[in-house]
């Protein structure tokens, strides 16, 4: 299965009539494995800061998580595994796997829990597959 299929069929899937507004699978070096057409154009230092927070949980809390120039307030996640952010009625979930970052961006009416479930379920599957 191609990485794009994972984005199209698994991350952008329909959950109770809702779906992520943007999604991507990135290598931990910031390389794009696959992304939705509307995924934000990000800077490499934004990905570096996300990776640093996985290695040093809490490092993003004072500054916020930035993706494509958009700032998200970091909220409770799972240190070393999941970072969650909130901005107004939407937010972001980033799941770290062995080799990749799974990123989902959502807006209302999708709920944070639905976004977390979609992103983390794919991340857990990829970890099980050795990715």
mmCIF file with all atom_site columns, C-alpha atoms in Angstrom:
data_model
loop_
_atom_site.group_PDB
_atom_site.id
_atom_site.type_symbol
_atom_site.label_atom_id
_atom_site.label_alt_id
_atom_site.label_comp_id
_atom_site.label_asym_id
_atom_site.label_entity_id
_atom_site.label_seq_id
_atom_site.pdbx_PDB_ins_code
_atom_site.Cartn_x
_atom_site.Cartn_y
_atom_site.Cartn_z
_atom_site.occupancy
_atom_site.B_iso_or_equiv
_atom_site.pdbx_formal_charge
_atom_site.auth_seq_id
_atom_site.auth_comp_id
_atom_site.auth_asym_id
_atom_site.auth_atom_id
_atom_site.pdbx_PDB_model_num
ATOM 1   C CA . UNK A 1 1   ? 0.000   0.000  0.000  1.00 0.00 ? 1   UNK A CA 1
ATOM 2   C CA . UNK A 1 2   ? 1.308   3.464  -0.838 1.00 0.00 ? 2   UNK A CA 1
ATOM 3   C CA . UNK A 1 3   ? 1.794   6.088  1.846  1.00 0.00 ? 3   UNK A CA 1
ATOM 4   C CA . UNK A 1 4   ? -0.707  8.296  -0.010 1.00 0.00 ? 4   UNK A CA 1
ATOM 5   C CA . UNK A 1 5   ? -3.347  5.581  0.385  1.00 0.00 ? 5   UNK A CA 1
ATOM 6   C CA . UNK A 1 6   ? -2.827  5.663  4.161  1.00 0.00 ? 6   UNK A CA 1
ATOM 7   C CA . UNK A 1 7   ? -3.473  9.417  4.132  1.00 0.00 ? 7   UNK A CA 1
ATOM 8   C CA . UNK A 1 8   ? -6.456  9.259  1.760  1.00 0.00 ? 8   UNK A CA 1
ATOM 9   C CA . UNK A 1 9   ? -8.174  6.145  3.133  1.00 0.00 ? 9   UNK A CA 1
ATOM 10  C CA . UNK A 1 10  ? -7.189  6.072  6.802  1.00 0.00 ? 10  UNK A CA 1
ATOM 11  C CA . UNK A 1 11  ? -6.457  9.637  7.945  1.00 0.00 ? 11  UNK A CA 1
ATOM 12  C CA . UNK A 1 12  ? -9.081  11.397 5.808  1.00 0.00 ? 12  UNK A CA 1
ATOM 13  C CA . UNK A 1 13  ? -11.738 8.755  6.477  1.00 0.00 ? 13  UNK A CA 1
ATOM 14  C CA . UNK A 1 14  ? -15.276 9.705  7.473  1.00 0.00 ? 14  UNK A CA 1
ATOM 15  C CA . UNK A 1 15  ? -15.980 9.519  11.245 1.00 0.00 ? 15  UNK A CA 1
ATOM 16  C CA . UNK A 1 16  ? -19.663 10.079 12.044 1.00 0.00 ? 16  UNK A CA 1
ATOM 17  C CA . UNK A 1 17  ? -19.888 12.482 9.093  1.00 0.00 ? 17  UNK A CA 1
ATOM 18  C CA . UNK A 1 18  ? -16.701 14.355 10.044 1.00 0.00 ? 18  UNK A CA 1
ATOM 19  C CA . UNK A 1 19  ? -13.133 14.145 8.771  1.00 0.00 ? 19  UNK A CA 1
ATOM 20  C CA . UNK A 1 20  ? -9.739  15.780 9.269  1.00 0.00 ? 20  UNK A CA 1
ATOM 21  C CA . UNK A 1 21  ? -9.199  19.039 7.402  1.00 0.00 ? 21  UNK A CA 1
ATOM 22  C CA . UNK A 1 22  ? -5.570  18.096 6.583  1.00 0.00 ? 22  UNK A CA 1
ATOM 23  C CA . UNK A 1 23  ? -3.251  15.163 7.216  1.00 0.00 ? 23  UNK A CA 1
ATOM 24  C CA . UNK A 1 24  ? 0.265   13.961 6.469  1.00 0.00 ? 24  UNK A CA 1
ATOM 25  C CA . UNK A 1 25  ? 2.809   11.254 7.113  1.00 0.00 ? 25  UNK A CA 1
ATOM 26  C CA . UNK A 1 26  ? 6.319   12.666 7.442  1.00 0.00 ? 26  UNK A CA 1
ATOM 27  C CA . UNK A 1 27  ? 9.664   11.044 8.028  1.00 0.00 ? 27  UNK A CA 1
ATOM 28  C CA . UNK A 1 28  ? 11.279  12.116 11.289 1.00 0.00 ? 28  UNK A CA 1
ATOM 29  C CA . UNK A 1 29  ? 13.744  14.108 9.189  1.00 0.00 ? 29  UNK A CA 1
ATOM 30  C CA . UNK A 1 30  ? 10.825  16.243 7.932  1.00 0.00 ? 30  UNK A CA 1
ATOM 31  C CA . UNK A 1 31  ? 10.615  14.526 4.536  1.00 0.00 ? 31  UNK A CA 1
ATOM 32  C CA . UNK A 1 32  ? 7.079   14.208 3.181  1.00 0.00 ? 32  UNK A CA 1
ATOM 33  C CA . UNK A 1 33  ? 6.000   10.596 2.692  1.00 0.00 ? 33  UNK A CA 1
ATOM 34  C CA . UNK A 1 34  ? 2.405   11.573 1.812  1.00 0.00 ? 34  UNK A CA 1
ATOM 35  C CA . UNK A 1 35  ? 0.032   14.458 2.520  1.00 0.00 ? 35  UNK A CA 1
ATOM 36  C CA . UNK A 1 36  ? -3.416  15.796 1.748  1.00 0.00 ? 36  UNK A CA 1
ATOM 37  C CA . UNK A 1 37  ? -3.570  18.470 -0.931 1.00 0.00 ? 37  UNK A CA 1
ATOM 38  C CA . UNK A 1 38  ? -4.362  21.181 1.642  1.00 0.00 ? 38  UNK A CA 1
ATOM 39  C CA . UNK A 1 39  ? -1.724  20.228 4.237  1.00 0.00 ? 39  UNK A CA 1
ATOM 40  C CA . UNK A 1 40  ? 0.027   23.418 5.459  1.00 0.00 ? 40  UNK A CA 1
ATOM 41  C CA . UNK A 1 41  ? 3.382   24.353 3.959  1.00 0.00 ? 41  UNK A CA 1
ATOM 42  C CA . UNK A 1 42  ? 5.610   23.863 7.002  1.00 0.00 ? 42  UNK A CA 1
ATOM 43  C CA . UNK A 1 43  ? 9.150   24.896 7.836  1.00 0.00 ? 43  UNK A CA 1
ATOM 44  C CA . UNK A 1 44  ? 11.851  22.401 8.806  1.00 0.00 ? 44  UNK A CA 1
ATOM 45  C CA . UNK A 1 45  ? 12.388  24.155 12.160 1.00 0.00 ? 45  UNK A CA 1
ATOM 46  C CA . UNK A 1 46  ? 8.711   23.533 13.014 1.00 0.00 ? 46  UNK A CA 1
ATOM 47  C CA . UNK A 1 47  ? 9.249   19.778 12.526 1.00 0.00 ? 47  UNK A CA 1
ATOM 48  C CA . UNK A 1 48  ? 12.548  19.948 14.450 1.00 0.00 ? 48  UNK A CA 1
ATOM 49  C CA . UNK A 1 49  ? 10.713  21.531 17.401 1.00 0.00 ? 49  UNK A CA 1
ATOM 50  C CA . UNK A 1 50  ? 8.071   18.762 17.310 1.00 0.00 ? 50  UNK A CA 1
ATOM 51  C CA . UNK A 1 51  ? 10.773  16.055 17.272 1.00 0.00 ? 51  UNK A CA 1
ATOM 52  C CA . UNK A 1 52  ? 12.551  17.816 20.162 1.00 0.00 ? 52  UNK A CA 1
ATOM 53  C CA . UNK A 1 53  ? 9.326   17.707 22.220 1.00 0.00 ? 53  UNK A CA 1
ATOM 54  C CA . UNK A 1 54  ? 9.135   13.934 21.729 1.00 0.00 ? 54  UNK A CA 1
ATOM 55  C CA . UNK A 1 55  ? 12.712  13.686 23.043 1.00 0.00 ? 55  UNK A CA 1
ATOM 56  C CA . UNK A 1 56  ? 12.218  16.348 25.748 1.00 0.00 ? 56  UNK A CA 1
ATOM 57  C CA . UNK A 1 57  ? 8.483   16.301 26.659 1.00 0.00 ? 57  UNK A CA 1
ATOM 58  C CA . UNK A 1 58  ? 7.190   19.736 27.590 1.00 0.00 ? 58  UNK A CA 1
ATOM 59  C CA . UNK A 1 59  ? 9.653   21.727 25.481 1.00 0.00 ? 59  UNK A CA 1
ATOM 60  C CA . UNK A 1 60  ? 6.834   23.034 23.233 1.00 0.00 ? 60  UNK A CA 1
ATOM 61  C CA . UNK A 1 61  ? 4.533   24.054 26.082 1.00 0.00 ? 61  UNK A CA 1
ATOM 62  C CA . UNK A 1 62  ? 6.030   27.545 26.652 1.00 0.00 ? 62  UNK A CA 1
ATOM 63  C CA . UNK A 1 63  ? 6.086   28.527 22.950 1.00 0.00 ? 63  UNK A CA 1
ATOM 64  C CA . UNK A 1 64  ? 3.298   26.460 21.448 1.00 0.00 ? 64  UNK A CA 1
ATOM 65  C CA . UNK A 1 65  ? 3.400   24.062 18.521 1.00 0.00 ? 65  UNK A CA 1
ATOM 66  C CA . UNK A 1 66  ? 3.761   25.711 15.118 1.00 0.00 ? 66  UNK A CA 1
ATOM 67  C CA . UNK A 1 67  ? 2.812   24.114 11.803 1.00 0.00 ? 67  UNK A CA 1
ATOM 68  C CA . UNK A 1 68  ? 2.702   26.158 8.625  1.00 0.00 ? 68  UNK A CA 1
ATOM 69  C CA . UNK A 1 69  ? 3.002   29.318 10.708 1.00 0.00 ? 69  UNK A CA 1
ATOM 70  C CA . UNK A 1 70  ? -0.144  28.474 12.701 1.00 0.00 ? 70  UNK A CA 1
ATOM 71  C CA . UNK A 1 71  ? 0.349   28.366 16.462 1.00 0.00 ? 71  UNK A CA 1
ATOM 72  C CA . UNK A 1 72  ? -1.393  25.691 18.527 1.00 0.00 ? 72  UNK A CA 1
ATOM 73  C CA . UNK A 1 73  ? -1.528  25.712 22.315 1.00 0.00 ? 73  UNK A CA 1
ATOM 74  C CA . UNK A 1 74  ? -0.047  22.415 23.502 1.00 0.00 ? 74  UNK A CA 1
ATOM 75  C CA . UNK A 1 75  ? -2.473  20.405 25.628 1.00 0.00 ? 75  UNK A CA 1
ATOM 76  C CA . UNK A 1 76  ? -2.190  17.061 27.406 1.00 0.00 ? 76  UNK A CA 1
ATOM 77  C CA . UNK A 1 77  ? -0.685  14.304 25.294 1.00 0.00 ? 77  UNK A CA 1
ATOM 78  C CA . UNK A 1 78  ? 1.413   11.226 25.927 1.00 0.00 ? 78  UNK A CA 1
ATOM 79  C CA . UNK A 1 79  ? 5.064   12.181 26.611 1.00 0.00 ? 79  UNK A CA 1
ATOM 80  C CA . UNK A 1 80  ? 7.312   10.758 23.922 1.00 0.00 ? 80  UNK A CA 1
ATOM 81  C CA . UNK A 1 81  ? 4.396   9.360  21.892 1.00 0.00 ? 81  UNK A CA 1
ATOM 82  C CA . UNK A 1 82  ? 1.638   11.912 21.164 1.00 0.00 ? 82  UNK A CA 1
ATOM 83  C CA . UNK A 1 83  ? 1.485   15.713 21.071 1.00 0.00 ? 83  UNK A CA 1
ATOM 84  C CA . UNK A 1 84  ? -1.906  17.416 20.986 1.00 0.00 ? 84  UNK A CA 1
ATOM 85  C CA . UNK A 1 85  ? -2.587  21.061 20.240 1.00 0.00 ? 85  UNK A CA 1
ATOM 86  C CA . UNK A 1 86  ? -5.608  23.333 20.229 1.00 0.00 ? 86  UNK A CA 1
ATOM 87  C CA . UNK A 1 87  ? -6.421  26.511 18.331 1.00 0.00 ? 87  UNK A CA 1
ATOM 88  C CA . UNK A 1 88  ? -9.920  27.937 18.635 1.00 0.00 ? 88  UNK A CA 1
ATOM 89  C CA . UNK A 1 89  ? -12.506 25.361 17.509 1.00 0.00 ? 89  UNK A CA 1
ATOM 90  C CA . UNK A 1 90  ? -9.841  23.108 15.973 1.00 0.00 ? 90  UNK A CA 1
ATOM 91  C CA . UNK A 1 91  ? -6.511  21.548 16.687 1.00 0.00 ? 91  UNK A CA 1
ATOM 92  C CA . UNK A 1 92  ? -3.798  19.079 15.801 1.00 0.00 ? 92  UNK A CA 1
ATOM 93  C CA . UNK A 1 93  ? -2.626  15.613 16.839 1.00 0.00 ? 93  UNK A CA 1
ATOM 94  C CA . UNK A 1 94  ? 0.912   14.351 16.135 1.00 0.00 ? 94  UNK A CA 1
ATOM 95  C CA . UNK A 1 95  ? 1.732   10.670 16.732 1.00 0.00 ? 95  UNK A CA 1
ATOM 96  C CA . UNK A 1 96  ? 5.343   9.507  16.633 1.00 0.00 ? 96  UNK A CA 1
ATOM 97  C CA . UNK A 1 97  ? 6.073   6.060  15.229 1.00 0.00 ? 97  UNK A CA 1
ATOM 98  C CA . UNK A 1 98  ? 9.428   4.301  14.937 1.00 0.00 ? 98  UNK A CA 1
ATOM 99  C CA . UNK A 1 99  ? 10.250  6.110  11.670 1.00 0.00 ? 99  UNK A CA 1
ATOM 100 C CA . UNK A 1 100 ? 7.519   8.676  11.050 1.00 0.00 ? 100 UNK A CA 1
ATOM 101 C CA . UNK A 1 101 ? 5.226   11.416 12.306 1.00 0.00 ? 101 UNK A CA 1
ATOM 102 C CA . UNK A 1 102 ? 1.502   11.042 11.656 1.00 0.00 ? 102 UNK A CA 1
ATOM 103 C CA . UNK A 1 103 ? -0.146  14.483 11.687 1.00 0.00 ? 103 UNK A CA 1
ATOM 104 C CA . UNK A 1 104 ? -3.853  15.261 11.658 1.00 0.00 ? 104 UNK A CA 1
ATOM 105 C CA . UNK A 1 105 ? -5.385  18.747 11.665 1.00 0.00 ? 105 UNK A CA 1
ATOM 106 C CA . UNK A 1 106 ? -9.090  19.188 12.449 1.00 0.00 ? 106 UNK A CA 1
ATOM 107 C CA . UNK A 1 107 ? -11.757 21.830 12.811 1.00 0.00 ? 107 UNK A CA 1
ATOM 108 C CA . UNK A 1 108 ? -15.321 21.737 14.137 1.00 0.00 ? 108 UNK A CA 1
ATOM 109 C CA . UNK A 1 109 ? -17.557 19.811 13.903 1.00 0.00 ? 109 UNK A CA 1
ATOM 110 C CA . UNK A 1 110 ? -14.876 17.125 14.323 1.00 0.00 ? 110 UNK A CA 1
ATOM 111 C CA . UNK A 1 111 ? -13.975 16.646 17.965 1.00 0.00 ? 111 UNK A CA 1
ATOM 112 C CA . UNK A 1 112 ? -10.482 16.385 19.478 1.00 0.00 ? 112 UNK A CA 1
ATOM 113 C CA . UNK A 1 113 ? -11.256 12.798 20.478 1.00 0.00 ? 113 UNK A CA 1
ATOM 114 C CA . UNK A 1 114 ? -12.168 11.836 16.912 1.00 0.00 ? 114 UNK A CA 1
ATOM 115 C CA . UNK A 1 115 ? -8.927  13.357 15.586 1.00 0.00 ? 115 UNK A CA 1
ATOM 116 C CA . UNK A 1 116 ? -6.890  11.596 18.277 1.00 0.00 ? 116 UNK A CA 1
ATOM 117 C CA . UNK A 1 117 ? -8.548  8.265  17.468 1.00 0.00 ? 117 UNK A CA 1
ATOM 118 C CA . UNK A 1 118 ? -7.868  8.491  13.705 1.00 0.00 ? 118 UNK A CA 1
ATOM 119 C CA . UNK A 1 119 ? -4.238  9.646  14.023 1.00 0.00 ? 119 UNK A CA 1
ATOM 120 C CA . UNK A 1 120 ? -3.252  7.425  16.942 1.00 0.00 ? 120 UNK A CA 1
ATOM 121 C CA . UNK A 1 121 ? -4.919  4.303  15.531 1.00 0.00 ? 121 UNK A CA 1
ATOM 122 C CA . UNK A 1 122 ? -2.916  4.595  12.290 1.00 0.00 ? 122 UNK A CA 1
ATOM 123 C CA . UNK A 1 123 ? 0.241   5.384  14.280 1.00 0.00 ? 123 UNK A CA 1
ATOM 124 C CA . UNK A 1 124 ? -0.212  2.297  16.464 1.00 0.00 ? 124 UNK A CA 1
ATOM 125 C CA . UNK A 1 125 ? -0.774  0.154  13.364 1.00 0.00 ? 125 UNK A CA 1
ATOM 126 C CA . UNK A 1 126 ? 2.392   1.479  11.703 1.00 0.00 ? 126 UNK A CA 1
ATOM 127 C CA . UNK A 1 127 ? 4.400   0.851  14.900 1.00 0.00 ? 127 UNK A CA 1
ATOM 128 C CA . UNK A 1 128 ? 3.124   -2.750 14.846 1.00 0.00 ? 128 UNK A CA 1
ATOM 129 C CA . UNK A 1 129 ? 4.294   -3.002 11.201 1.00 0.00 ? 129 UNK A CA 1
ATOM 130 C CA . UNK A 1 130 ? 7.787   -1.756 12.102 1.00 0.00 ? 130 UNK A CA 1
ATOM 131 C CA . UNK A 1 131 ? 7.359   1.788  10.777 1.00 0.00 ? 131 UNK A CA 1
#
